[in-house]
PDB file of C-alpha atoms and ligand atoms in Angstrom:
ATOM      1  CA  UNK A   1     110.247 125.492  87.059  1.00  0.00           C
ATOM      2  CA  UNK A   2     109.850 122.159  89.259  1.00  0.00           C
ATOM      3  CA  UNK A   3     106.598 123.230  91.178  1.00  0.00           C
ATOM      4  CA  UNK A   4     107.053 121.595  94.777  1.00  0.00           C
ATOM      5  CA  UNK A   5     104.501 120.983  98.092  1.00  0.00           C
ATOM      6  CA  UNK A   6     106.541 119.918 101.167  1.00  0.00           C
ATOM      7  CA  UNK A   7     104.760 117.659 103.400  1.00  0.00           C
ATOM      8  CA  UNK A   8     105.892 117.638 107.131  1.00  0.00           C
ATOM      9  CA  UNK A   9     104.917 116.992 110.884  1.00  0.00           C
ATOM     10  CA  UNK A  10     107.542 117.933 113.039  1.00  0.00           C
ATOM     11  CA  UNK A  11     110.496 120.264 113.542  1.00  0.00           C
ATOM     12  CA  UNK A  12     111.005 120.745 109.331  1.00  0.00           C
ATOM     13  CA  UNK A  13     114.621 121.439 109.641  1.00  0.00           C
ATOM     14  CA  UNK A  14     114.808 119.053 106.412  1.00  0.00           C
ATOM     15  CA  UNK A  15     112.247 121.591 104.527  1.00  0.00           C
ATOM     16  CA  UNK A  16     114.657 124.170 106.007  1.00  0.00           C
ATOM     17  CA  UNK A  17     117.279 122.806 104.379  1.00  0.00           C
ATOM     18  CA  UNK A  18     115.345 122.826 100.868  1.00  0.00           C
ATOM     19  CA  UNK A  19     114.200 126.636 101.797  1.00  0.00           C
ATOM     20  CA  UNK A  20     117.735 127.638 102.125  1.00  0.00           C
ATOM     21  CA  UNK A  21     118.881 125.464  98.993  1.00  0.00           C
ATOM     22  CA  UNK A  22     116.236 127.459  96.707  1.00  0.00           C
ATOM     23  CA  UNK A  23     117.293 130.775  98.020  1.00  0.00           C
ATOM     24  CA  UNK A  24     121.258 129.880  97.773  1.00  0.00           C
ATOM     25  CA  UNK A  25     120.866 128.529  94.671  1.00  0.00           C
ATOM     26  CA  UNK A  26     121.369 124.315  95.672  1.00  0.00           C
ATOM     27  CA  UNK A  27     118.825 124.030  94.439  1.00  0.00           C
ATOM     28  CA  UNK A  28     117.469 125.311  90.881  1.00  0.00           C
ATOM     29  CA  UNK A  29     114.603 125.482  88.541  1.00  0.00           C
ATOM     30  CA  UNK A  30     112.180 125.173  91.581  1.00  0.00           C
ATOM     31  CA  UNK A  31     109.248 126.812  93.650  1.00  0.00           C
ATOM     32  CA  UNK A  32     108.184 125.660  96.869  1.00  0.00           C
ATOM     33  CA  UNK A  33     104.299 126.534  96.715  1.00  0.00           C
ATOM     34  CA  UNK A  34     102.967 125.343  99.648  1.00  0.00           C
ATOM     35  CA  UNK A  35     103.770 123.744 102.855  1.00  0.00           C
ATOM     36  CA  UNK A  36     101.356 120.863 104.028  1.00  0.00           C
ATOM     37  CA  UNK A  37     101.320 119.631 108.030  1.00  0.00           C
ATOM     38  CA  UNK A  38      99.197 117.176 109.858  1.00  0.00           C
ATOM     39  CA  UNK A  39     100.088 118.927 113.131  1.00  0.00           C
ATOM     40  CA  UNK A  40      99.225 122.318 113.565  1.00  0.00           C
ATOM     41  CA  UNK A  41     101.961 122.831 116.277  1.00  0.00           C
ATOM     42  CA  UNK A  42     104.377 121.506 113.802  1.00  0.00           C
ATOM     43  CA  UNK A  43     107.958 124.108 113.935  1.00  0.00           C
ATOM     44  CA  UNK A  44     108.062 123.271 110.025  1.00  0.00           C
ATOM     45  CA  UNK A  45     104.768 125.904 109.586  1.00  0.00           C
ATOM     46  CA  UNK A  46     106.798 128.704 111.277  1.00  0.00           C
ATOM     47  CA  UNK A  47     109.766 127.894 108.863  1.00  0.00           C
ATOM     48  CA  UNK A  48     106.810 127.848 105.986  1.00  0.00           C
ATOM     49  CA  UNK A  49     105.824 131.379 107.007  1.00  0.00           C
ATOM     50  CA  UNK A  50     108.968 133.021 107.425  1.00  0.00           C
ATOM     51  CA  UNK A  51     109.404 132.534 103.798  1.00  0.00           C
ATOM     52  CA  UNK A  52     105.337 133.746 102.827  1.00  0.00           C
ATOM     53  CA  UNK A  53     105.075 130.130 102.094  1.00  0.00           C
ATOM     54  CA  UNK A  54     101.624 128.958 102.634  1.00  0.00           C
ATOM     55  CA  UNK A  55     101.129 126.653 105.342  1.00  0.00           C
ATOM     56  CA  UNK A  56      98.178 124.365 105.251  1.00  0.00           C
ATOM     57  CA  UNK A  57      97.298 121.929 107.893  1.00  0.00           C
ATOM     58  CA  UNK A  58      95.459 118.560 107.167  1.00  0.00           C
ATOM     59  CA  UNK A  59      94.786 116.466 110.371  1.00  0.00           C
ATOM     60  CA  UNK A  60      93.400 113.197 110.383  1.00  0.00           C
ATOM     61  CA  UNK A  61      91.697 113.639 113.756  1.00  0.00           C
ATOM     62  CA  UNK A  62      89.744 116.498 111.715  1.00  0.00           C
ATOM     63  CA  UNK A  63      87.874 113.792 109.517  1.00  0.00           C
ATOM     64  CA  UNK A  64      85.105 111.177 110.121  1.00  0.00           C
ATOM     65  CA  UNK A  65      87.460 108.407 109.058  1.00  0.00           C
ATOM     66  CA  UNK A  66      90.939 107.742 107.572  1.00  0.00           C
ATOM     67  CA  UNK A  67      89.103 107.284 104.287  1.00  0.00           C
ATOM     68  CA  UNK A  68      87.667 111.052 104.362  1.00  0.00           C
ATOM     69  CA  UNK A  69      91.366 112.150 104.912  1.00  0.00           C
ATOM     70  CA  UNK A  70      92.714 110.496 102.410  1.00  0.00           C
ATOM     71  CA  UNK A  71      90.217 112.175  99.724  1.00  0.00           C
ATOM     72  CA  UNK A  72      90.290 115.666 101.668  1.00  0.00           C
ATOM     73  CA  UNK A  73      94.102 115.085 101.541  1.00  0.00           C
ATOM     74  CA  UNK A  74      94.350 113.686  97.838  1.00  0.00           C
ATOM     75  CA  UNK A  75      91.601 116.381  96.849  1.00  0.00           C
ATOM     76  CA  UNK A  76      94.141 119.480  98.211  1.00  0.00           C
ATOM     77  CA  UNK A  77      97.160 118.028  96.778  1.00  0.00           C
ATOM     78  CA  UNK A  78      95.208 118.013  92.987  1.00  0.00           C
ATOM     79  CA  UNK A  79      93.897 121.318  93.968  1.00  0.00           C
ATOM     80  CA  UNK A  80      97.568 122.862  94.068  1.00  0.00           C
ATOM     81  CA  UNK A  81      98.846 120.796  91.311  1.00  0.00           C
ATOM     82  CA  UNK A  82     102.278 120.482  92.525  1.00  0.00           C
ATOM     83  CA  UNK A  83     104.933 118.707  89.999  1.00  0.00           C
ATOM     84  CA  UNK A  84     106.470 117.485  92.527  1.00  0.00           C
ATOM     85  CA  UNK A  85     105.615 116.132  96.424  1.00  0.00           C
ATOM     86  CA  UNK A  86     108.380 115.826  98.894  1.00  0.00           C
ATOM     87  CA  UNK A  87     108.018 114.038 102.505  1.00  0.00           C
ATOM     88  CA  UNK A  88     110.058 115.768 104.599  1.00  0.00           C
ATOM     89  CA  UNK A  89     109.944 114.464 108.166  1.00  0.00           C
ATOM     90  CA  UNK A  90     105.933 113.423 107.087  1.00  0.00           C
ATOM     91  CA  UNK A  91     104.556 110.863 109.807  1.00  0.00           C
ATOM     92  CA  UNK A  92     101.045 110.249 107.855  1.00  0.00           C
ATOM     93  CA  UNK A  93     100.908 107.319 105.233  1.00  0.00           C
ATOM     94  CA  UNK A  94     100.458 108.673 101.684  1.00  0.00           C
ATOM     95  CA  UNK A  95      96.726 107.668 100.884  1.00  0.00           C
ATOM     96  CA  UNK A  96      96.973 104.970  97.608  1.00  0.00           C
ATOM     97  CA  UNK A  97      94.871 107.497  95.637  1.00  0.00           C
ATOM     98  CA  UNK A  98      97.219 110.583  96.094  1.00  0.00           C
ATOM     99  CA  UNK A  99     100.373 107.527  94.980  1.00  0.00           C
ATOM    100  CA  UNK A 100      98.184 106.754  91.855  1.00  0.00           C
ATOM    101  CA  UNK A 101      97.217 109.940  91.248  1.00  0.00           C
ATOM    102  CA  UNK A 102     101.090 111.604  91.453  1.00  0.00           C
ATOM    103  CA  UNK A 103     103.095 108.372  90.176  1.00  0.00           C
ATOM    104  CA  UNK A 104     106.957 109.217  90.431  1.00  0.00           C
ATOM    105  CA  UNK A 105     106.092 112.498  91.264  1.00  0.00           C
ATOM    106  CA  UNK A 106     106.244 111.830  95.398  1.00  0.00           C
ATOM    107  CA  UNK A 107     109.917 111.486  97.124  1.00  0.00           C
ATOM    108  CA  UNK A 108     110.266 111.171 100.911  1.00  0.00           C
ATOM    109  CA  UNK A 109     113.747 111.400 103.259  1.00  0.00           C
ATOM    110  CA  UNK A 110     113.684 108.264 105.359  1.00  0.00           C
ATOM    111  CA  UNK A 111     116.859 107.950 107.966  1.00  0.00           C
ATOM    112  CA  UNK A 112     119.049 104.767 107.495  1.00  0.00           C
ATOM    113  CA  UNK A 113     120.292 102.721 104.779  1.00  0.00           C
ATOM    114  CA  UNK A 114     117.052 101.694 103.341  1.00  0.00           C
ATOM    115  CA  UNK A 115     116.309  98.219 103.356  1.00  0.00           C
ATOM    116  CA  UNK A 116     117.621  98.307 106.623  1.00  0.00           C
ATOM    117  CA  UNK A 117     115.857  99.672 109.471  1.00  0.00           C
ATOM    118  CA  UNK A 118     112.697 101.058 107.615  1.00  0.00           C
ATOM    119  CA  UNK A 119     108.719 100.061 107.202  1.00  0.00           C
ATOM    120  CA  UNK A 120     106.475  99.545 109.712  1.00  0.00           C
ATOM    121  CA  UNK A 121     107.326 101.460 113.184  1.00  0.00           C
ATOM    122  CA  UNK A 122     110.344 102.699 111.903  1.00  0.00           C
ATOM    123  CA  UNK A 123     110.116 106.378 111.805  1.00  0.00           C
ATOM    124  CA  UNK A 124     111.666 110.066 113.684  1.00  0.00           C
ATOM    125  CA  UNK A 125     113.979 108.652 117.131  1.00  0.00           C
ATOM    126  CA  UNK A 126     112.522 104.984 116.979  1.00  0.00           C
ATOM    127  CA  UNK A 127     115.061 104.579 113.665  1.00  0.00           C
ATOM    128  CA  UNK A 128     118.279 105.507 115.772  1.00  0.00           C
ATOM    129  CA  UNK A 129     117.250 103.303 118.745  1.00  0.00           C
ATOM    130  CA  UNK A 130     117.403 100.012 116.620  1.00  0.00           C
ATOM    131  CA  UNK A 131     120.717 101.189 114.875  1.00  0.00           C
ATOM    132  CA  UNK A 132     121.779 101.638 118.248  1.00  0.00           C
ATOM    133  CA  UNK A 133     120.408  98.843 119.796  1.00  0.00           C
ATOM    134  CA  UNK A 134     121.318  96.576 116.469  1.00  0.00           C
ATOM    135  CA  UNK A 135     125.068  97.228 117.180  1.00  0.00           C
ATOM    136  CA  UNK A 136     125.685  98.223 113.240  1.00  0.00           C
ATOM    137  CA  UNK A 137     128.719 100.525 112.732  1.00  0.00           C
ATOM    138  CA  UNK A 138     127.367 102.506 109.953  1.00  0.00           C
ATOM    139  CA  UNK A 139     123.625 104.042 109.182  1.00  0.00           C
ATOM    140  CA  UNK A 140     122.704 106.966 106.792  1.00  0.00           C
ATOM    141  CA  UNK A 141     119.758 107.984 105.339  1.00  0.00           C
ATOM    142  CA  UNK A 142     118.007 107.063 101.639  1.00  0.00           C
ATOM    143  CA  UNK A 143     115.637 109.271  99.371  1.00  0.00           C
ATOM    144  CA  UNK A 144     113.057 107.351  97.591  1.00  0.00           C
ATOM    145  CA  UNK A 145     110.561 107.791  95.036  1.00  0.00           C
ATOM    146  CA  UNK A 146     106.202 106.656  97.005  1.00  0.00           C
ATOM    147  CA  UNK A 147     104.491 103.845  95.873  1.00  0.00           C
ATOM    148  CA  UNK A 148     102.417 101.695  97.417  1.00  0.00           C
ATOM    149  CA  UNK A 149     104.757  99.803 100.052  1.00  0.00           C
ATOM    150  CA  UNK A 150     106.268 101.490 103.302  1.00  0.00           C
ATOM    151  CA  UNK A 151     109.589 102.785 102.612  1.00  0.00           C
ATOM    152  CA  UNK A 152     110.144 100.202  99.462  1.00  0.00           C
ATOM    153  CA  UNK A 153     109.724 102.803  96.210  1.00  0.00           C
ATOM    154  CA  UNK A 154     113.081 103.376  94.030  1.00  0.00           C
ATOM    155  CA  UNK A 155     115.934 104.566  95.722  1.00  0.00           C
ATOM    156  CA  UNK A 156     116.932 108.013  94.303  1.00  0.00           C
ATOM    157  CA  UNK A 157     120.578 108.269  96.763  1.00  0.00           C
ATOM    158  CA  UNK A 158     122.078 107.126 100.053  1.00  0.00           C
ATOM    159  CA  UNK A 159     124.595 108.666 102.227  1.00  0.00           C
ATOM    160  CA  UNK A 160     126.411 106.228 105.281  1.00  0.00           C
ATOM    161  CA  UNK A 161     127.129 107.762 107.854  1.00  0.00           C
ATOM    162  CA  UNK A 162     129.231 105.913 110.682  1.00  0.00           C
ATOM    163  CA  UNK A 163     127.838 105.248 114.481  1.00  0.00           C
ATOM    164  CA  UNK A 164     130.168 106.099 117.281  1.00  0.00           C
ATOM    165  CA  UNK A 165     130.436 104.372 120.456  1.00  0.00           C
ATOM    166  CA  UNK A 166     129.249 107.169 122.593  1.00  0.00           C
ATOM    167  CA  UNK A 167     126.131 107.890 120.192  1.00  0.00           C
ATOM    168  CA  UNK A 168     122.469 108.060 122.177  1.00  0.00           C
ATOM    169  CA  UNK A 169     119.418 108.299 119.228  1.00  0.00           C
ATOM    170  CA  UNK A 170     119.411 112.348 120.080  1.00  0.00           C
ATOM    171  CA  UNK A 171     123.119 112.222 118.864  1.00  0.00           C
ATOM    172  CA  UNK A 172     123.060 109.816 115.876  1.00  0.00           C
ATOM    173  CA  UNK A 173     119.791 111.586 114.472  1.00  0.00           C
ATOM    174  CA  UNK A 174     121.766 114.848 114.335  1.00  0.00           C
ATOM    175  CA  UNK A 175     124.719 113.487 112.904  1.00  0.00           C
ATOM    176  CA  UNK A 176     122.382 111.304 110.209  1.00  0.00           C
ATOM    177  CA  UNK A 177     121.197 114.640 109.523  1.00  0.00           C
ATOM    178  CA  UNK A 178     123.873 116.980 109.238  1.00  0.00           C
ATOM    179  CA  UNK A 179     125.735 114.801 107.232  1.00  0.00           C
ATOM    180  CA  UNK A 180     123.154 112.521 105.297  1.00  0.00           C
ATOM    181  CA  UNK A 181     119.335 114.296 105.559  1.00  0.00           C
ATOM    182  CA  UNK A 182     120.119 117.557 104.349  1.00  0.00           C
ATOM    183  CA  UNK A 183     122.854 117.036 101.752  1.00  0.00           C
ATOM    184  CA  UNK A 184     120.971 114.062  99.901  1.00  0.00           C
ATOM    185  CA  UNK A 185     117.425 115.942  99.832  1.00  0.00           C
ATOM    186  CA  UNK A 186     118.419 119.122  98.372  1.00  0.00           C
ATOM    187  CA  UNK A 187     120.358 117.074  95.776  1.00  0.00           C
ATOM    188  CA  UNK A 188     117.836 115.123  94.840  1.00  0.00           C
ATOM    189  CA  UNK A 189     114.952 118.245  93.828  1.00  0.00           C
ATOM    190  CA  UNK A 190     117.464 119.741  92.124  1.00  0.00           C
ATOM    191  CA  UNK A 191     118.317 116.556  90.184  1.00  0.00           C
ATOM    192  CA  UNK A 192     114.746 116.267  89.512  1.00  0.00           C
ATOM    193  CA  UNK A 193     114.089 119.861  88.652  1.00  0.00           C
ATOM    194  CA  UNK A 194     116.970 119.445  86.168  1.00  0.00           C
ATOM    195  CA  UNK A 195     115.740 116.605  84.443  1.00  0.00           C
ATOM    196  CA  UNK A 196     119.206 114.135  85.614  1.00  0.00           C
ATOM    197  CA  UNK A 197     117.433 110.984  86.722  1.00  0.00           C
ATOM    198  CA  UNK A 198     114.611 108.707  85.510  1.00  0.00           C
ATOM    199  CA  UNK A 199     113.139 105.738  87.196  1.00  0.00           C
ATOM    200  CA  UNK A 200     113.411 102.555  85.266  1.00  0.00           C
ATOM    201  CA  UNK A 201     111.072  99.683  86.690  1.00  0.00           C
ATOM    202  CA  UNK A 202     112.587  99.811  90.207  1.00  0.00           C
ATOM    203  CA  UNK A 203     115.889 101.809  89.737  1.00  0.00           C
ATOM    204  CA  UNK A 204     116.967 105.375  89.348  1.00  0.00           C
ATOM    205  CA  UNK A 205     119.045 106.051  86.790  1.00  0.00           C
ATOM    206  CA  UNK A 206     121.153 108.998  85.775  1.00  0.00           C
ATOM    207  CA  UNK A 207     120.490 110.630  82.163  1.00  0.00           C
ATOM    208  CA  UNK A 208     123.498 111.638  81.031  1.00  0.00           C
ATOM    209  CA  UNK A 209     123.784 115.858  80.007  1.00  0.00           C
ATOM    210  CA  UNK A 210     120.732 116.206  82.025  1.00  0.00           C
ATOM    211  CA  UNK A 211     118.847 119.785  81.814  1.00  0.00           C
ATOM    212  CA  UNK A 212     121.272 122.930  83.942  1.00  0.00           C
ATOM    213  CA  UNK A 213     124.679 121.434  85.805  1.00  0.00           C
TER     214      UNK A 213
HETATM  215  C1  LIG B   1     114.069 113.270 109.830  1.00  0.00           C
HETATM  216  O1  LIG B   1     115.035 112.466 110.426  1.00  0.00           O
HETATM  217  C2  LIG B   1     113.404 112.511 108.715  1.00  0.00           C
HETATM  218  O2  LIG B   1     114.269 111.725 107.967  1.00  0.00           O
HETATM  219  C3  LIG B   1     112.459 111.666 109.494  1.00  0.00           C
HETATM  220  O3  LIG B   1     111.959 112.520 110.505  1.00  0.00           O
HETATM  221  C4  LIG B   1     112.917 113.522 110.791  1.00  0.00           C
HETATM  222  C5  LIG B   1     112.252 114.840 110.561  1.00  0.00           C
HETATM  223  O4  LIG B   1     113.046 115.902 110.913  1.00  0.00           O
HETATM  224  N1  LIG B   1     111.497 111.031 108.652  1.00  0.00           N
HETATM  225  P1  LIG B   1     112.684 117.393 110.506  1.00  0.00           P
HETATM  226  O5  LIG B   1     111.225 117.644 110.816  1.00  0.00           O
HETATM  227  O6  LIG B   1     112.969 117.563 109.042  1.00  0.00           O
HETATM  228  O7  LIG B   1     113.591 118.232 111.355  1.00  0.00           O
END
């Protein structure tokens, strides 16, 4: 059983996504254990406790300085021992001890065609305003294995998903969702909770007759 902690900040209708793949069976071979939030107010926590999922919230305005969160943050995450750590909608860069410390065990949902689009200020609505402002005709979204970098780990899978002409950000972030976000996440824990991928240097690869389907 793939032990997993879901790290969010927002609305969490990606860890909604993995609740509902767990219970309808998307997903297999895994446990969410605990929920992890930066912002209290986050709508992800009421998701977490509609399912007696524990919700736990780490703020970095809570701590002295960023290097206190990162241990208090790292500390929790060793404390619950998760196999793996999924970034779902998680606005707070991954401290470089908790990336040592859980190498190839951390995945995160980012929302475009990874390299495009991604690192630095690239995160929630800012993504779909440079698609939109870019011009491109097609986006998507990529699921990647942490390490060190901003959005530059192994690339687990990638959906496209094509622009329209009448998109605003509000729009296009739906649609990346709905037809990228919340098909490719899901896919991926179960691929990993069925032992049917392995990173090799800086590529994902499939293992053929992985563990279940
Ligand atoms: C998603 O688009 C995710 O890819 C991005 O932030 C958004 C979070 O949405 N990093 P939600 O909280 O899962 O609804």
């Amino acid at each position: 059983m793939l032990r997993i902690v879901v790290c969010v900040s927002g609305g969490g209708t990606n860890l909604q996504a993995i609740l509902d793949g767990v219970e309808t069976g998307k997903i297999t071979n895994t446990e969410v254990i605990a929920v992890i939030s930066n912002n209290a107010k986050a709508g992800a926590l009421e998701r977490a406790k509609a399912r007696n999922i524990p919700g736990i919230v780490l703020s970095p305005k809570k701590y002295s300085d960023r290097e206190a969160y990162n241990q208090a943050f790292t500390e929790k995450m060793k404390e619950l021992e998760p196999d793996l750590v999924v970034l779902a909608g998680f606005l707070v860069k991954i401290p470089p001890q908790m990336v040592s410390a859980f190498s190839g065990r951390i995945v995160n949902i980012h929302p475009s065609l990874i390299p495009s689009f991604c690192g630095v200020g690239y995160y929630g609505l800012k993504v779909h305003e440079k698609v939109l402002e870019r011009g491109v005709k097609v986006t998507g979204a990529t699921v990647h294995f942490v390490n060190d970098g901003m959005d530059e780990g192994p690339i687990i899978a990638q959906k496209a998903v094509c622009v329209e002409e009448e998109d605003t950000p509000e729009i296009l972030q739906r649609r990346v969702m709905e037809q990228a976000e919340w098909i490719l996440l899901p896919k991926a824990i179960d691929d990993i909770a069925n032992d049917r991928i392995r990173i090799v240097g800086n590529r994902v690869c499939s293992v053929a007759g992985g563990n279940g389907k």
